[in-house]
PDB file of C-alpha atoms and ligand atoms in Angstrom:
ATOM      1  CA  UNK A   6       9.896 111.132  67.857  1.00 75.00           C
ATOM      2  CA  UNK A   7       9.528 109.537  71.433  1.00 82.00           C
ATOM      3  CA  UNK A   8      10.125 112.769  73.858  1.00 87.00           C
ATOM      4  CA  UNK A   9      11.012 112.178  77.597  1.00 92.00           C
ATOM      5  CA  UNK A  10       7.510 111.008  78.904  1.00 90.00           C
ATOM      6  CA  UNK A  11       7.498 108.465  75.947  1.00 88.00           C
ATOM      7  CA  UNK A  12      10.454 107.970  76.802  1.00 92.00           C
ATOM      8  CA  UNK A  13       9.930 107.219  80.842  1.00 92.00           C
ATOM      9  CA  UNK A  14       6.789 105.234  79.824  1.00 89.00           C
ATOM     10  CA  UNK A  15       8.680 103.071  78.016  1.00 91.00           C
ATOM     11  CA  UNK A  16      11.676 102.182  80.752  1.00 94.00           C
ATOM     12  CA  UNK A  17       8.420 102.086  82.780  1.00 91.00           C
ATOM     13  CA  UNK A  18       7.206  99.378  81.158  1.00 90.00           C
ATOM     14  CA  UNK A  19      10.741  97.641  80.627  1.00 93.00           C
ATOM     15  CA  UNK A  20      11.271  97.649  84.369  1.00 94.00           C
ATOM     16  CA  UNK A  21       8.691  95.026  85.277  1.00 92.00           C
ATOM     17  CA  UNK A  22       9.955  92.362  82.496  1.00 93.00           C
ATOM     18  CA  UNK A  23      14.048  93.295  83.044  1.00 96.00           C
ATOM     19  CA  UNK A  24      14.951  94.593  86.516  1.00 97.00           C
ATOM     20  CA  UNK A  25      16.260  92.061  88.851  1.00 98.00           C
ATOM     21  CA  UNK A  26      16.094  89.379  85.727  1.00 98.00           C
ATOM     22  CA  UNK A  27      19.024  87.915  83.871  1.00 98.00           C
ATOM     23  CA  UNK A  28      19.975  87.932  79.948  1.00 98.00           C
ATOM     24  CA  UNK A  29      20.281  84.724  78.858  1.00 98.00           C
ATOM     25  CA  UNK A  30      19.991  85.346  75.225  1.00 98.00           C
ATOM     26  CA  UNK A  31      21.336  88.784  73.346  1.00 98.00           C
ATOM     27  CA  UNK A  32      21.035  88.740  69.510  1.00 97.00           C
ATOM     28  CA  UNK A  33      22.457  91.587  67.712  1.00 96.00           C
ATOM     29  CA  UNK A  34      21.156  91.426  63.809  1.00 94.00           C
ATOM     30  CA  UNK A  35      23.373  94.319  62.511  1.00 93.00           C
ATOM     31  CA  UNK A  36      26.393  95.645  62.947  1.00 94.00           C
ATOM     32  CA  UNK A  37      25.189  99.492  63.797  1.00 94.00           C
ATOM     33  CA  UNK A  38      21.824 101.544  64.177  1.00 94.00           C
ATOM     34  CA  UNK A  39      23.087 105.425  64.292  1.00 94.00           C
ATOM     35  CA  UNK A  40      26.302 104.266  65.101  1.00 96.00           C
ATOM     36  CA  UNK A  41      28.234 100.618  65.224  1.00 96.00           C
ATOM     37  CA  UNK A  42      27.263  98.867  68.458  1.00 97.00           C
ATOM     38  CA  UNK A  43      30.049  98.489  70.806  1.00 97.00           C
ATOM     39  CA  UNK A  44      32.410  95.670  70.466  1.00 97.00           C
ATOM     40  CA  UNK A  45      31.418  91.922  71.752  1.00 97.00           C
ATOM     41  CA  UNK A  46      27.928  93.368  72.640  1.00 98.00           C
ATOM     42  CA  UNK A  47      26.595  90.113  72.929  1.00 98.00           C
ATOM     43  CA  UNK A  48      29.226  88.326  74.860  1.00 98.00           C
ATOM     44  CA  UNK A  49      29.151  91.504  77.277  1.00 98.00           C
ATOM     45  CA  UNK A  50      25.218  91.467  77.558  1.00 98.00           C
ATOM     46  CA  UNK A  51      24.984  87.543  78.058  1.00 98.00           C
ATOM     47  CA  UNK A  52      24.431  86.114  81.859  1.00 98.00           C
ATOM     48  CA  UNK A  53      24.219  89.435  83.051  1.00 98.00           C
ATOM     49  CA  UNK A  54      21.407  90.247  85.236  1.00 98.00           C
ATOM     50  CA  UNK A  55      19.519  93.988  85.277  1.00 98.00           C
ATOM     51  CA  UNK A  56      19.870  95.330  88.359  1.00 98.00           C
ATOM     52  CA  UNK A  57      17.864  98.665  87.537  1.00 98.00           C
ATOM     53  CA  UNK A  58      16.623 100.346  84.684  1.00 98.00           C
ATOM     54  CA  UNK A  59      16.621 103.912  84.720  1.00 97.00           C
ATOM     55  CA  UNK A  60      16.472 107.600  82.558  1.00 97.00           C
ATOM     56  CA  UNK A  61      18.532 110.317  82.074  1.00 97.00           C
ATOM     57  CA  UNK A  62      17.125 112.665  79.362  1.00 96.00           C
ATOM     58  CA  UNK A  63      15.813 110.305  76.455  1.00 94.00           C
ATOM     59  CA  UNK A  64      17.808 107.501  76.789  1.00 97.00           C
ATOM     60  CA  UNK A  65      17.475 104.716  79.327  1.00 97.00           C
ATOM     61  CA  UNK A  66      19.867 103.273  81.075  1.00 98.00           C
ATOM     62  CA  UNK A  67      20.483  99.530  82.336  1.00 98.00           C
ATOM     63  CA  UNK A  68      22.433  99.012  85.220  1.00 98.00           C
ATOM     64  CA  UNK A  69      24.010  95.217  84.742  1.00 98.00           C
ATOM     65  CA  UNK A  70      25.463  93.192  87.167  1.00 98.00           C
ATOM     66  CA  UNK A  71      29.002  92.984  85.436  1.00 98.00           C
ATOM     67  CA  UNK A  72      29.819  96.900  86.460  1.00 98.00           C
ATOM     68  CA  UNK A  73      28.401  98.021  82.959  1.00 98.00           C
ATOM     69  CA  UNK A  74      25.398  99.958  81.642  1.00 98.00           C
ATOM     70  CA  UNK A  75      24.002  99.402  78.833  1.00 98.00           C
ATOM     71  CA  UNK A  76      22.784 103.216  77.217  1.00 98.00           C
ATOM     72  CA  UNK A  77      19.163 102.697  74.893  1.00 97.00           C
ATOM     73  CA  UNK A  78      17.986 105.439  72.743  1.00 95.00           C
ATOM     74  CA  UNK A  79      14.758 105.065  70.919  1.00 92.00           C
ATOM     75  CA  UNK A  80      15.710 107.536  68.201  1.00 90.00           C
ATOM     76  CA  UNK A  81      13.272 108.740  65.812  1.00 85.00           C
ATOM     77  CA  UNK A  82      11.231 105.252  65.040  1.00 83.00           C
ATOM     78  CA  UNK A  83      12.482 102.907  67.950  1.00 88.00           C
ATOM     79  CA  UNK A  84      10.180 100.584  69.649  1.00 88.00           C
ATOM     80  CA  UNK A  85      10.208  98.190  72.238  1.00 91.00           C
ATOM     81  CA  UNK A  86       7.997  94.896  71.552  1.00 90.00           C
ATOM     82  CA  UNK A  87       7.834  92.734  74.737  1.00 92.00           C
ATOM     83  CA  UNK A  88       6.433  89.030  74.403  1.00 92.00           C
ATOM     84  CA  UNK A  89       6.386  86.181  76.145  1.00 92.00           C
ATOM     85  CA  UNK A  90       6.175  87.697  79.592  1.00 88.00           C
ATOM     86  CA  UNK A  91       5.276  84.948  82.459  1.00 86.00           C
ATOM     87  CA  UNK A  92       3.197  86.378  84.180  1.00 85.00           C
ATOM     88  CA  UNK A  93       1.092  87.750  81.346  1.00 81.00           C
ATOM     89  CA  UNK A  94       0.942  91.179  81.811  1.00 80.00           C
ATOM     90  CA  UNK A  95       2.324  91.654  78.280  1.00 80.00           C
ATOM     91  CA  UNK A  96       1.477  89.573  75.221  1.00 80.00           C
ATOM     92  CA  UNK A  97       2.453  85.582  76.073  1.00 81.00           C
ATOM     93  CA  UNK A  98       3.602  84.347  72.316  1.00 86.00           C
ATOM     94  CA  UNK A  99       6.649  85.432  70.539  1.00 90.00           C
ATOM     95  CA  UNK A 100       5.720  87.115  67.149  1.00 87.00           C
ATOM     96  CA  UNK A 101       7.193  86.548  63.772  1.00 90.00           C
ATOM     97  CA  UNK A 102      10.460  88.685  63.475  1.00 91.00           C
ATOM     98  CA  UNK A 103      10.339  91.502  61.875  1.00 90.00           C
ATOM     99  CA  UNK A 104      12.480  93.113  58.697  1.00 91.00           C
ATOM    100  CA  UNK A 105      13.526  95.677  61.196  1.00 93.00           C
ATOM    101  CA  UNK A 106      14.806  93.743  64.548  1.00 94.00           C
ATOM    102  CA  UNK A 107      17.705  94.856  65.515  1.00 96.00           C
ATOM    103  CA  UNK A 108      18.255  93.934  68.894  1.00 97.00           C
ATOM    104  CA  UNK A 109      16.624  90.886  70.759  1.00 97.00           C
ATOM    105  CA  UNK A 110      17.039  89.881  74.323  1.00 98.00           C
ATOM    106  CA  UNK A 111      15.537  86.604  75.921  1.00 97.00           C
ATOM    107  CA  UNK A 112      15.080  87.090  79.777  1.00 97.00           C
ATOM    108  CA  UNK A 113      15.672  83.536  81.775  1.00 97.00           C
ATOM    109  CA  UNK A 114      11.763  84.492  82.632  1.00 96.00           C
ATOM    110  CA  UNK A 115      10.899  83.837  79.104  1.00 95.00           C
ATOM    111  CA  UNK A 116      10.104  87.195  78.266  1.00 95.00           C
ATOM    112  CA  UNK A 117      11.720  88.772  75.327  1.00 96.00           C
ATOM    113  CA  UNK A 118      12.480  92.206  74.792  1.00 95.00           C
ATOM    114  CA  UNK A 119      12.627  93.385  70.740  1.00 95.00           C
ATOM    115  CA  UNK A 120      14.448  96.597  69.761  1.00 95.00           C
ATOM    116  CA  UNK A 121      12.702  97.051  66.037  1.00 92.00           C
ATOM    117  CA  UNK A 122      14.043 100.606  64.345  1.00 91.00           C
ATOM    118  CA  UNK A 123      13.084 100.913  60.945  1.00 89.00           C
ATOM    119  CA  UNK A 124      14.634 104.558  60.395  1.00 90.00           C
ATOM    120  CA  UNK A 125      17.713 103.123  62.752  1.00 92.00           C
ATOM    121  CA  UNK A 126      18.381 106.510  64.314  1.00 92.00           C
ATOM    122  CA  UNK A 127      18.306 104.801  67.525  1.00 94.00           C
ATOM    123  CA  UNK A 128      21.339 103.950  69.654  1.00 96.00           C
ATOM    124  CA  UNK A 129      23.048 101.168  72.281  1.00 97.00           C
ATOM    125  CA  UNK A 130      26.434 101.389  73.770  1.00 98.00           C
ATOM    126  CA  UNK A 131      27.954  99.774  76.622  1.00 98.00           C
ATOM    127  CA  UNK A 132      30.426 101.832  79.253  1.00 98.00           C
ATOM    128  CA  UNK A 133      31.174 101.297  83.015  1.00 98.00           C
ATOM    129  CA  UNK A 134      28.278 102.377  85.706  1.00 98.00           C
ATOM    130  CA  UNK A 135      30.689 104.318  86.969  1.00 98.00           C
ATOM    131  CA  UNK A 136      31.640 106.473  83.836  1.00 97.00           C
ATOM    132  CA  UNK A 137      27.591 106.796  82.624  1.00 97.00           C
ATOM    133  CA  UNK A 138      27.893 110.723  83.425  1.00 95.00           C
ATOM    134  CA  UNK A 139      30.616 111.019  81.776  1.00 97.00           C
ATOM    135  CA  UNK A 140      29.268 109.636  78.245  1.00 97.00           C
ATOM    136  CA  UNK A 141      29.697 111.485  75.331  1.00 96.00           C
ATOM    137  CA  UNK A 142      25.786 111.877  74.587  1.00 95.00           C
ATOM    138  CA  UNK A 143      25.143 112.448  78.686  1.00 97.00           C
ATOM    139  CA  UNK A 144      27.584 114.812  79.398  1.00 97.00           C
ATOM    140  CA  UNK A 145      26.928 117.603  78.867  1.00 96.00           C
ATOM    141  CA  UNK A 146      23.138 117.806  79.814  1.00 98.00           C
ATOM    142  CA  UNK A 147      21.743 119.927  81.756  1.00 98.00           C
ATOM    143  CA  UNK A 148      19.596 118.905  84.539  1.00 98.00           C
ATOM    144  CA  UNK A 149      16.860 116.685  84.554  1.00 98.00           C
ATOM    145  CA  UNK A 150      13.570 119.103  84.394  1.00 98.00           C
ATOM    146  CA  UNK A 151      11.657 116.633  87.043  1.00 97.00           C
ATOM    147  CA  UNK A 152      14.653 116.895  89.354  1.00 97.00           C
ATOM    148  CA  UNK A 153      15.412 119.420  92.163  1.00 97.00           C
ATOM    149  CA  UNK A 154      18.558 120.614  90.392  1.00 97.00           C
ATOM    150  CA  UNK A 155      16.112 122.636  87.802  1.00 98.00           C
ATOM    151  CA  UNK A 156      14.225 125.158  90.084  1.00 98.00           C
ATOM    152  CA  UNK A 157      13.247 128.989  89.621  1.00 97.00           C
ATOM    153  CA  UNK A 158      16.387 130.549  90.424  1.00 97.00           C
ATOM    154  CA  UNK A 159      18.712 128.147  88.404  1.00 98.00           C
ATOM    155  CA  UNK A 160      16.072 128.648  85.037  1.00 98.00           C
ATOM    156  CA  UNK A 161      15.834 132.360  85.673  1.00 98.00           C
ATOM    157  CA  UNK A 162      19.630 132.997  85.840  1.00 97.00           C
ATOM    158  CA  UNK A 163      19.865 130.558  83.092  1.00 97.00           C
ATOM    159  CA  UNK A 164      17.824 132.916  80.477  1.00 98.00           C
ATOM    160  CA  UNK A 165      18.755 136.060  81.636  1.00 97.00           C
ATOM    161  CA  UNK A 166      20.664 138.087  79.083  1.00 95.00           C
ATOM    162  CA  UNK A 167      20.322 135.569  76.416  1.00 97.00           C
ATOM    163  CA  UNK A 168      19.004 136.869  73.355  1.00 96.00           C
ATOM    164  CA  UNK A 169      17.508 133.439  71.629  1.00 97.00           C
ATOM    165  CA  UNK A 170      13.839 133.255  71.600  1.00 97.00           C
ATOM    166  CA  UNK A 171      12.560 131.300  74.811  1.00 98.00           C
ATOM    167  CA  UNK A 172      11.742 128.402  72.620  1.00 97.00           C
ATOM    168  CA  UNK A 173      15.060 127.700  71.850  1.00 97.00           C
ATOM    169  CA  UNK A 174      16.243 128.273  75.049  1.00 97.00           C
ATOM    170  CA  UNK A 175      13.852 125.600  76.282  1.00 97.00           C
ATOM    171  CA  UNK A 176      14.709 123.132  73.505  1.00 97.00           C
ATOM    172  CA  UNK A 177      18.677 123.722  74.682  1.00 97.00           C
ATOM    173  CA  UNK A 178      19.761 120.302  76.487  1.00 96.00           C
ATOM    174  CA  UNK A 179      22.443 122.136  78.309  1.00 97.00           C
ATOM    175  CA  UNK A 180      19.633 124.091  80.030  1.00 98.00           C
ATOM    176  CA  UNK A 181      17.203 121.591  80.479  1.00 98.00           C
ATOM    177  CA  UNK A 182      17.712 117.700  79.356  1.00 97.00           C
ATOM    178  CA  UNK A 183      14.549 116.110  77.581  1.00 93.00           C
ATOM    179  CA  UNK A 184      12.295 118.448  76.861  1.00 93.00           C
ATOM    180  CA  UNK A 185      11.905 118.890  72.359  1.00 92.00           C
ATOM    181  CA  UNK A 186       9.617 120.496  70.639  1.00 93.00           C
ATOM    182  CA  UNK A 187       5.870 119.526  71.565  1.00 92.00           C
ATOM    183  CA  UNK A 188       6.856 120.111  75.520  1.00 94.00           C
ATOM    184  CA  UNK A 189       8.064 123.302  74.856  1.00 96.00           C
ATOM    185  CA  UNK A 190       5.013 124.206  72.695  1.00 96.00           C
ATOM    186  CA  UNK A 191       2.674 123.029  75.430  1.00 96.00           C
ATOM    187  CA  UNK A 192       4.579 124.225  78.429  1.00 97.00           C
ATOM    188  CA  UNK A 193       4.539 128.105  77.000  1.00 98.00           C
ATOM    189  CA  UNK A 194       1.249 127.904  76.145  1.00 98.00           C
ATOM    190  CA  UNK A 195       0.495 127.162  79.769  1.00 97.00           C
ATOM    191  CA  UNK A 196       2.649 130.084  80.973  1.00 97.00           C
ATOM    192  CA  UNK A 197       0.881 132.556  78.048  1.00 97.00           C
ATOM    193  CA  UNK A 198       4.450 132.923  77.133  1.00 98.00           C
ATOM    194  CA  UNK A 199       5.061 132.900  72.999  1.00 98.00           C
ATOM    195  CA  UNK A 200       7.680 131.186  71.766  1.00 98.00           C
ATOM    196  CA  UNK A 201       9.131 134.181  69.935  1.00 97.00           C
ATOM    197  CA  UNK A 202      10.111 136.549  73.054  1.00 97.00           C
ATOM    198  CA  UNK A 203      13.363 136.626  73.879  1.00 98.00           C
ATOM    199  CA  UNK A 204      14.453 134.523  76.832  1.00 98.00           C
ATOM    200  CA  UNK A 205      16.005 137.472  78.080  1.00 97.00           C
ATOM    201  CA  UNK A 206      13.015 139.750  78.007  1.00 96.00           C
ATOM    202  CA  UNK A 207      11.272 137.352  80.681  1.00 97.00           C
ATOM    203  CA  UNK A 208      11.243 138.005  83.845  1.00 96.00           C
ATOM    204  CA  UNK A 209      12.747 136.246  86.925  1.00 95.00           C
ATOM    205  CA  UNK A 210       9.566 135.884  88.501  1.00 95.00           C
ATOM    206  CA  UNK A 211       7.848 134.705  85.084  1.00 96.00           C
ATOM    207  CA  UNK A 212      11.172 132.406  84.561  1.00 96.00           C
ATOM    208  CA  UNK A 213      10.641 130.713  87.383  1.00 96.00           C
ATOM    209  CA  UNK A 214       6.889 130.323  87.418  1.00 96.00           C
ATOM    210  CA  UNK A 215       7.781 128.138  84.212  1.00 98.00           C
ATOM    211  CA  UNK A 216       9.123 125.455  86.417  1.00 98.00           C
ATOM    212  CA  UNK A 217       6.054 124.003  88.068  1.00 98.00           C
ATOM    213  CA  UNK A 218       4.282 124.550  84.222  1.00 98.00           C
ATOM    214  CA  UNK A 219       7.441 122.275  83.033  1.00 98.00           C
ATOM    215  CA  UNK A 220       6.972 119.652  85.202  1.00 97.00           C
ATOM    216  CA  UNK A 221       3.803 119.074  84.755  1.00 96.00           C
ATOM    217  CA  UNK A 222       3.630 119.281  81.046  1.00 95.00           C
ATOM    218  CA  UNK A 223       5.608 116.394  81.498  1.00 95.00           C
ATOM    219  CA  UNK A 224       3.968 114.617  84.621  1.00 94.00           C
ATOM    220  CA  UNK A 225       0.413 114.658  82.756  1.00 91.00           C
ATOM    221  CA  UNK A 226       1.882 113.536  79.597  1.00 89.00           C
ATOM    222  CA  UNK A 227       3.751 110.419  81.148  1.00 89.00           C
ATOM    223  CA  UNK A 228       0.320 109.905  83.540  1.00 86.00           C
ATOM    224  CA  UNK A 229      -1.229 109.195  80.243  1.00 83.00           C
ATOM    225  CA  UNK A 230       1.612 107.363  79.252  1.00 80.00           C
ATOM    226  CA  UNK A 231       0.811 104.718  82.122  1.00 72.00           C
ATOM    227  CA  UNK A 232      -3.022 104.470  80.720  1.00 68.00           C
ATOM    228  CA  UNK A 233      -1.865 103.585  77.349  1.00 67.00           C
ATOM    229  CA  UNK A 234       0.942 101.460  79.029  1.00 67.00           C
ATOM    230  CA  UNK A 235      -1.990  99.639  80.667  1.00 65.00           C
ATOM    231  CA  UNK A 236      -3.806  99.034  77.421  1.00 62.00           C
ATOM    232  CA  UNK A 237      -0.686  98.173  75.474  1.00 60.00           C
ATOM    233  CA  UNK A 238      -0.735  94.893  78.267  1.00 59.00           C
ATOM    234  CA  UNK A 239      -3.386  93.521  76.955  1.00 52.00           C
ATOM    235  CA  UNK A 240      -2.864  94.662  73.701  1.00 55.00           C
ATOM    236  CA  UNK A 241       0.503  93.860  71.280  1.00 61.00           C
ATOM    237  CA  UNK A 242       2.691  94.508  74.161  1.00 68.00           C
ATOM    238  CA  UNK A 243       4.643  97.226  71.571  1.00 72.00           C
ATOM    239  CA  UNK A 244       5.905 100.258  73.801  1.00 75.00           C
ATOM    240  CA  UNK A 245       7.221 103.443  72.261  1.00 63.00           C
ATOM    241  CA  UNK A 246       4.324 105.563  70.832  1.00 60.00           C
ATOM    242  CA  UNK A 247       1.081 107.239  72.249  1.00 61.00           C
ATOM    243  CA  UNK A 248      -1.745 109.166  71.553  1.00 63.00           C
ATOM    244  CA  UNK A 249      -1.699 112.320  74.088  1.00 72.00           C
ATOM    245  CA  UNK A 250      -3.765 115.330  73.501  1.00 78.00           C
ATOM    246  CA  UNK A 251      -2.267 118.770  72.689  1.00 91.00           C
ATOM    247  CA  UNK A 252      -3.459 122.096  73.611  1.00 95.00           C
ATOM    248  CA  UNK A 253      -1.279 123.726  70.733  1.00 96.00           C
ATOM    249  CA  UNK A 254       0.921 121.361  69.054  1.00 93.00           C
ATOM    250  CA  UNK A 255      -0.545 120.311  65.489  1.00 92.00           C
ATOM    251  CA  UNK A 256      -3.806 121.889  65.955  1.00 95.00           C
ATOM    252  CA  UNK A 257      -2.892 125.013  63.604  1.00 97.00           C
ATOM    253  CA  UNK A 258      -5.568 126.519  62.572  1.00 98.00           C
ATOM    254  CA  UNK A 259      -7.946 125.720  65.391  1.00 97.00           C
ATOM    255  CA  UNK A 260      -9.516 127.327  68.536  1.00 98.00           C
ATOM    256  CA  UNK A 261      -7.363 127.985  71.352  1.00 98.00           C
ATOM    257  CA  UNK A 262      -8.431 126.672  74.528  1.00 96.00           C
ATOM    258  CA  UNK A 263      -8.054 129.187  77.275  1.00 96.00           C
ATOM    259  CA  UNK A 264     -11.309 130.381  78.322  1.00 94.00           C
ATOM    260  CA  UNK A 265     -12.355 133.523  77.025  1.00 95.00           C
ATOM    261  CA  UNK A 266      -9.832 133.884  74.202  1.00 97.00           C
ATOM    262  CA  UNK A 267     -10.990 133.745  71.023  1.00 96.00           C
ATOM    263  CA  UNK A 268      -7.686 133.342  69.222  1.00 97.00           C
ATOM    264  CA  UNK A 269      -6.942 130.803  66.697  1.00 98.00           C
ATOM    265  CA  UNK A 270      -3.946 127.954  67.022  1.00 98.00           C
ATOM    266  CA  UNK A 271      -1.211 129.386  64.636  1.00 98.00           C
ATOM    267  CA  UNK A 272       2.310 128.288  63.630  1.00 97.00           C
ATOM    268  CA  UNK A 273       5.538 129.676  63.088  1.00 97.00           C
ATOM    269  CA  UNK A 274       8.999 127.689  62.600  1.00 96.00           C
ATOM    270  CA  UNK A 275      11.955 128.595  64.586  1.00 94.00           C
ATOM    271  CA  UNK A 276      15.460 127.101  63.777  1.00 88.00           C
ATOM    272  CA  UNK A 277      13.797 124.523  61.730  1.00 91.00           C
ATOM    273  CA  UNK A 278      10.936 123.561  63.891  1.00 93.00           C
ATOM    274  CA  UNK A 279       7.278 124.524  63.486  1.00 96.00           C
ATOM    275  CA  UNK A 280       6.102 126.315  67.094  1.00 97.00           C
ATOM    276  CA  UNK A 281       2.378 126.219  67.760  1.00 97.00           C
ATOM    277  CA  UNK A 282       0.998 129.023  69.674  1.00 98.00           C
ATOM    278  CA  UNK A 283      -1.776 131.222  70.362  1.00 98.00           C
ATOM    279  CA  UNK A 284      -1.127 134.773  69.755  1.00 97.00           C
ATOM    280  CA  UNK A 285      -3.759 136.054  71.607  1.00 97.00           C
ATOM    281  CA  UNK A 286      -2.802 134.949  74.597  1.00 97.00           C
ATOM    282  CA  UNK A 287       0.518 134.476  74.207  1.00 98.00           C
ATOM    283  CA  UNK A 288       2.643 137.379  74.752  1.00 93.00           C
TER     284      UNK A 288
HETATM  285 ZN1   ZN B 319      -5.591 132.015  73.268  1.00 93.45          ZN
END
């Protein structure tokens, strides 16, 4: 499942091929993905041009020039296929379509952005620029953990007292928007923190030390985001999922990395979700 830098890398590599560019051509193949697409999608989409593509959480966001935005979200199994591009920084032909091509937009560049979601947990939806805060999947988000409205005192105030393990906490998108369950895994692992205290038992000073390790969990994982971006240019010009490397998450069973530890990777599921840890140095 995409997570935010997947997430960023992909708008990242949307931005190029849609912002400032018009829709000439919207094609709309079903009548829902998680949910039905909004009315007259493709009448509202047509002509308009992108005036800026941008994130909030996991879902990006296109700013069009008719006052609307138009809300993506990748899901579980979305992907972004971009062909034709002019100026060839993505693949030049059009493939075949695909079983699962859902959404298809034709830029008047000649580039042509594919929305293929075989699992169709993905989403689109269409409200005013105005209202995008307001949305029912954006509002009530916390803040965005890249952006100066998370900081130490605002994460240590926000797990003091609470009695869910820190893990949860983290993976709570009223605290923190974005971040699921490999982030969290990687960022406590960073801090020595294990995923089983509870938030409350942490203190202000080590709250807010996880801050910087947050951000850049998630700077290095969207830095290698841009590498694979650059080889997905001259490769299929498909967008949506990469190969990062994980201190703890899915290496069970293996040697933990910190230098002089000689703990092994283990795993333990919380609320559903296996956490990846070391308990040696995670305390
Ligand atoms: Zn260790």
């Amino acid at each position: 499942m995409p997570e935010l830098p997947e997430v960023e890398t992909v708008r990242r590599g949307l931005a190029p091929v849609m912002e400032g560019q018009v829709i000439a051509r919207a094609a709309v193949n079903r009548p829902d993905l998680r949910w039905p697409f909004p009315p007259d999608m493709v009448a509202r989409l047509t002509g308009q041009r992108v005036l800026m593509l941008r994130r909030r959480s996991k879902y990006i966001l296109a700013d069009l020039g008719s006052g609307e935005t138009l809300l993506i979200h990748l899901g579980m199994s979305g992907r972004m296929l971009i062909s034709g591009d002019p100026l060839g920084r993505f693949v030049h032909a059009h493939p075949a379509p695909e079983k699962h091509d859902h959404v298809v937009l034709d830029m008047e560049s000649g580039a042509r952005i594919t929305f293929n979601d075989p699992r169709r947990f993905g989403a689109m939806d269409l409200m005013p620029t105005a209202t995008t805060e307001t949305h029912p999947l954006l509002a009530k988000l916390g803040p965005e953990p890249l952006g100066n409205d998370f900081n130490a005192p605002y994460l240590a105030a926000m797990l003091r007292g609470r009695n869910t393990p820190v893990k949860s906490a983290l993976l709570d998108q009223r605290i923190v928007a974005g971040l699921g369950n490999i982030y969290v895994c990687e960022t406590l692992f960073r801090a020595r923190i294990s995923p089983r205290r509870r938030a409350g038992n942490i203190s202000g000073k080590r709250a807010g030390a996880l801050v910087p390790i947050v951000r850049d969990v998630l700077r290095d994982a969207i830095t290698a985001g841009g590498s694979s971006l650059r080889d997905f240019r001259q490769a299929d010009g498909e967008l949506g999922y990469f190969q990062h490397s994980f201190d703890v998450y899915g290496r069970e069973g293996e040697a933990c990395r910190t230098q002089g530890c000689d703990g092994v990777i283990g795993r333990v599921v919380q609320s559903g979700r296996s956490s990846f840890y070391c308990p040696r140095c995670q305390r």
